[in-house]
């Protein structure tokens, strides 16, 4: 990892880590914890979609597997959550590898691959909703045992910092991947898969590795979500909401970049909360759902005027400002 990436990651983590010390609001802490979990899932999606160009509409399959594994291993098998987390990540990665093997062996690309991932997520949702082992429609309740040994903390800031540690690890992982030979092959595959294969890149192997890694990171987000909420049902764990959020965050923040998913998740969820509060106060509940309409319009405008995401927009502004500064310095 180069110093140019290491320093921004360190600064971002320090700022986010200090936030709960200055702002003690439970609402803000809950929002930031949830936003970081979504950012972690989005970082997983970004490894496959942003760097590899394999757009998935079904990352809920990996998120839900991680969440249910985390809950079931505790409730049905009595496993400690600290031990359950790596198992949940491995199970999520295994599901990713299996879906990737079936899809990529069949040479599915673009919209076909996206629809297959969506179909798998729906199958998992239906199975979880019908199977008594997962709690079926009633859902799964993880017992409340407030002890650090159970990954449950009386001080909510400790869980926030735990989630932040996962996000920081994902940022470092992405930065390392971006400068590795594997990352270069992944980007080559994204730009032109046929040309990459002609140059000797084993595209099936690269894509399988990417979806396995992506699924493992997303499953970690699901496991953290299960431990935060202590309740799961099929609509929550395998619902389309997480597939949409994991996909939109990198697009809004900056596709195929290290910080794009984090910035996009904070911007998207923050914008959603602000529009909900502002319009809720303005109309007093007379027009339910209007905040989602406004949120959608703002999202369309953001994508239309910032196709490279917020990071691309910021980069463009910096580049535009540099010649102006140079011109002023010229006598």
XYZ file of C-alpha atoms in Angstrom:
331
model
C 0.000 0.000 0.000
C 1.482 3.342 -1.032
C 1.788 6.272 1.311
C -0.635 8.301 -0.853
C -3.413 5.845 0.056
C -2.258 4.880 3.542
C -2.487 8.421 4.921
C -6.073 9.155 3.754
C -7.227 5.790 5.144
C -5.567 6.539 8.482
C -7.074 10.044 8.622
C -10.560 8.795 7.695
C -10.437 6.073 10.357
C -9.212 8.529 13.013
C -11.981 11.026 12.221
C -14.651 8.310 12.286
C -13.218 6.824 15.482
C -13.285 10.190 17.268
C -16.861 10.963 16.211
C -18.613 9.154 19.123
C -16.416 11.003 21.624
C -17.720 14.387 20.443
C -21.290 13.442 19.532
C -23.034 11.403 22.225
C -26.446 11.197 20.547
C -27.743 7.603 20.410
C -29.583 8.400 17.173
C -26.389 9.568 15.492
C -24.427 6.587 16.835
C -27.041 4.108 15.579
C -27.111 5.822 12.198
C -23.321 5.801 11.854
C -23.087 2.140 12.907
C -25.717 1.161 10.337
C -24.077 3.336 7.652
C -20.706 1.673 8.269
C -22.279 -1.791 7.984
C -23.789 -0.777 4.634
C -20.416 0.712 3.615
C -18.758 -2.647 4.391
C -21.306 -4.501 2.229
C -20.800 -1.878 -0.508
C -17.035 -2.370 -0.303
C -17.630 -6.073 -0.907
C -19.782 -5.266 -3.947
C -17.138 -2.807 -5.193
C -14.462 -5.529 -5.308
C -16.532 -7.482 -7.823
C -18.557 -4.773 -9.588
C -16.286 -1.746 -9.355
C -12.938 -3.382 -10.087
C -14.106 -6.481 -11.974
C -17.049 -4.998 -13.887
C -19.335 -7.879 -12.815
C -22.499 -6.075 -11.700
C -24.454 -8.081 -9.167
C -28.074 -7.386 -8.209
C -28.066 -10.099 -5.573
C -25.462 -9.360 -2.917
C -28.291 -9.953 -0.443
C -27.492 -13.656 -0.919
C -24.085 -13.126 0.730
C -25.280 -10.575 3.294
C -28.139 -12.836 4.380
C -25.925 -15.916 4.553
C -23.506 -14.082 6.844
C -26.367 -12.743 8.980
C -28.186 -16.078 9.338
C -24.940 -17.970 9.927
C -24.049 -15.555 12.714
C -27.485 -15.918 14.324
C -27.980 -19.658 13.809
C -24.524 -20.625 15.041
C -25.306 -18.866 18.319
C -28.951 -19.881 18.745
C -28.900 -23.466 17.413
C -25.320 -24.529 18.173
C -24.330 -22.301 21.089
C -21.204 -21.018 19.335
C -19.577 -17.867 20.647
C -20.161 -14.930 18.240
C -16.437 -14.144 18.066
C -15.929 -17.670 16.704
C -19.119 -17.522 14.616
C -18.004 -14.427 12.676
C -15.153 -16.076 10.684
C -17.388 -19.102 10.034
C -20.115 -16.767 8.725
C -17.581 -15.077 6.429
C -16.372 -18.449 5.125
C -19.938 -19.625 4.480
C -20.717 -16.383 2.639
C -17.538 -16.783 0.582
C -18.502 -20.397 -0.217
C -21.943 -19.279 -1.425
C -20.233 -16.628 -3.563
C -17.890 -19.193 -5.077
C -20.800 -21.584 -5.835
C -22.914 -18.893 -7.506
C -19.891 -17.612 -9.424
C -18.922 -21.113 -10.544
C -22.413 -21.778 -11.924
C -22.736 -18.359 -13.567
C -19.237 -17.870 -14.936
C -18.903 -21.470 -16.155
C -22.056 -20.791 -18.185
C -20.295 -17.642 -19.539
C -23.006 -15.351 -18.193
C -22.132 -11.661 -18.426
C -23.715 -8.256 -17.937
C -27.473 -8.279 -17.402
C -27.627 -12.092 -17.432
C -25.148 -12.373 -14.554
C -26.963 -9.608 -12.649
C -30.314 -11.370 -13.022
C -28.886 -14.731 -11.961
C -27.507 -13.232 -8.736
C -30.888 -11.581 -8.107
C -32.609 -14.941 -8.640
C -30.306 -16.697 -6.166
C -30.970 -14.020 -3.539
C -34.725 -14.481 -3.999
C -34.412 -18.276 -3.711
C -32.495 -17.880 -0.444
C -35.114 -15.435 0.832
C -37.976 -17.825 0.075
C -36.142 -20.776 1.639
C -35.300 -18.809 4.799
C -38.909 -17.664 5.043
C -40.225 -21.240 4.813
C -37.635 -23.274 6.752
C -38.345 -23.876 10.443
C -34.597 -24.141 11.167
C -34.144 -20.449 10.301
C -37.233 -19.437 12.275
C -39.373 -19.284 9.118
C -41.691 -16.270 8.913
C -41.420 -15.614 12.659
C -37.728 -14.853 12.280
C -34.750 -15.578 14.505
C -34.150 -13.878 17.833
C -30.578 -13.779 19.161
C -30.617 -13.720 23.011
C -29.550 -10.489 24.658
C -26.414 -11.160 26.742
C -24.631 -7.887 27.361
C -21.027 -9.001 27.668
C -17.976 -8.231 25.559
C -17.373 -12.000 25.378
C -20.719 -12.249 23.527
C -19.928 -9.339 21.176
C -22.658 -7.350 22.922
C -21.662 -4.153 24.697
C -23.389 -1.928 27.223
C -21.502 0.992 25.694
C -22.721 1.126 22.077
C -19.585 2.975 21.044
C -17.580 -0.226 21.442
C -19.679 -1.991 18.803
C -19.356 1.085 16.558
C -15.571 0.882 16.843
C -15.702 -2.847 16.115
C -17.643 -2.176 12.899
C -15.192 0.609 12.055
C -12.302 -1.865 12.444
C -13.940 -4.113 9.842
C -14.436 -1.137 7.494
C -10.813 -0.062 7.971
C -9.641 -3.602 7.159
C -11.798 -3.590 4.014
C -10.303 -0.231 2.948
C -6.772 -1.603 3.368
C -7.734 -4.811 1.546
C -9.151 -2.812 -1.379
C -6.093 -0.556 -1.542
C -3.787 -3.590 -1.570
C -5.911 -5.276 -4.228
C -5.901 -2.157 -6.425
C -2.096 -2.191 -6.683
C -1.644 -5.964 -6.923
C -1.267 -8.139 -10.011
C -4.621 -9.690 -9.210
C -6.159 -6.195 -9.185
C -4.562 -5.402 -12.553
C -6.023 -8.591 -14.028
C -9.406 -7.740 -12.546
C -9.376 -4.265 -14.107
C -8.215 -5.718 -17.448
C -11.152 -8.105 -17.310
C -13.500 -5.186 -16.591
C -12.206 -3.149 -19.524
C -12.256 -5.950 -22.106
C -12.735 -9.559 -21.053
C -11.970 -11.043 -24.468
C -8.758 -9.023 -24.803
C -7.716 -10.017 -21.267
C -8.251 -13.694 -22.106
C -6.257 -13.278 -25.340
C -3.383 -11.862 -23.258
C -3.327 -14.990 -21.105
C -5.487 -13.969 -18.160
C -7.420 -16.902 -16.711
C -10.690 -14.964 -16.581
C -12.720 -17.717 -14.894
C -10.200 -18.051 -12.080
C -9.948 -14.276 -11.599
C -13.725 -13.829 -11.541
C -14.182 -16.721 -9.106
C -11.563 -15.273 -6.773
C -13.213 -11.846 -6.994
C -16.746 -13.051 -6.217
C -15.480 -15.253 -3.359
C -13.626 -12.311 -1.796
C -16.555 -9.982 -2.419
C -19.027 -12.416 -0.840
C -16.827 -12.941 2.227
C -16.630 -9.185 2.911
C -20.388 -8.764 2.377
C -21.095 -11.716 4.679
C -19.065 -9.965 7.397
C -21.431 -6.996 7.046
C -24.387 -9.363 7.422
C -22.875 -10.925 10.541
C -22.350 -7.515 12.119
C -25.915 -6.510 11.240
C -27.260 -9.653 12.948
C -25.220 -8.906 16.059
C -26.380 -5.275 16.098
C -30.108 -5.894 15.658
C -30.267 -9.307 17.423
C -33.235 -10.185 15.215
C -33.469 -11.515 11.675
C -36.132 -12.511 9.230
C -35.946 -13.359 5.546
C -37.048 -9.903 4.364
C -34.304 -8.246 6.401
C -31.431 -10.634 5.746
C -32.121 -11.528 2.100
C -34.250 -8.486 1.193
C -33.511 -6.457 -1.951
C -32.774 -3.358 0.159
C -29.196 -4.425 0.895
C -28.538 -5.384 -2.747
C -29.698 -1.899 -3.791
C -27.729 -0.070 -1.086
C -24.564 -2.110 -1.736
C -24.821 -1.331 -5.450
C -25.742 2.348 -5.212
C -23.155 3.375 -2.628
C -20.095 2.735 -4.857
C -21.853 4.258 -7.881
C -22.665 7.447 -5.979
C -19.352 7.586 -4.127
C -17.021 6.485 -6.916
C -17.031 3.143 -8.707
C -13.785 1.157 -8.572
C -12.174 3.406 -5.953
C -11.020 2.713 -2.416
C -13.174 5.337 -0.686
C -16.170 5.381 -3.040
C -18.335 2.861 -1.116
C -17.712 4.555 2.246
C -18.449 8.062 0.949
C -21.416 6.842 -1.061
C -22.968 4.977 1.883
C -22.622 7.973 4.208
C -23.989 10.360 1.550
C -26.896 8.150 0.490
C -28.091 7.164 3.947
C -27.486 10.673 5.290
C -29.483 12.196 2.457
C -32.282 9.704 3.079
C -32.484 10.576 6.765
C -32.332 14.330 6.139
C -35.070 14.254 3.492
C -37.231 12.039 5.727
C -36.922 14.409 8.695
C -37.245 17.634 6.697
C -40.275 16.590 4.657
C -41.849 14.757 7.580
C -41.795 17.976 9.599
C -42.964 20.044 6.622
C -45.997 17.941 5.708
C -46.632 16.392 9.110
C -47.213 12.925 7.636
C -49.868 14.172 5.178
C -47.888 12.852 2.193
C -46.309 9.549 3.224
C -43.472 8.442 0.963
C -42.732 11.910 -0.437
C -39.271 11.774 1.147
C -38.496 8.698 -0.992
C -39.607 10.564 -4.134
C -37.379 13.534 -3.328
C -34.569 11.172 -2.408
C -34.954 9.425 -5.782
C -34.897 12.733 -7.669
C -31.763 13.858 -5.852
C -30.165 10.494 -6.581
C -30.928 10.795 -10.310
C -29.446 14.306 -10.352
C -26.321 13.087 -8.547
C -25.788 10.244 -11.017
C -26.541 12.500 -14.029
C -24.162 15.296 -13.028
C -21.503 13.157 -11.342
C -21.139 9.989 -13.470
C -17.792 9.203 -11.785
C -19.346 9.641 -8.373
C -18.700 12.198 -5.680
C -14.976 11.409 -5.685
C -14.852 12.037 -9.443
C -16.709 15.327 -8.966
C -14.265 16.399 -6.258
C -11.292 15.356 -8.396
C -12.658 17.398 -11.323
C -13.037 20.480 -9.136
C -9.470 20.106 -7.848
C -8.087 19.710 -11.382
C -10.033 22.760 -12.528
C -8.722 24.820 -9.613
C -5.060 23.917 -10.174
C -4.510 25.792 -13.499
C -6.247 28.834 -12.020
C -3.832 28.827 -9.088
C -0.895 28.386 -11.475
C -2.140 31.276 -13.631
C -2.284 33.628 -10.660
C 1.272 32.736 -9.728
C 2.561 33.514 -13.243
C 3.873 37.097 -13.501
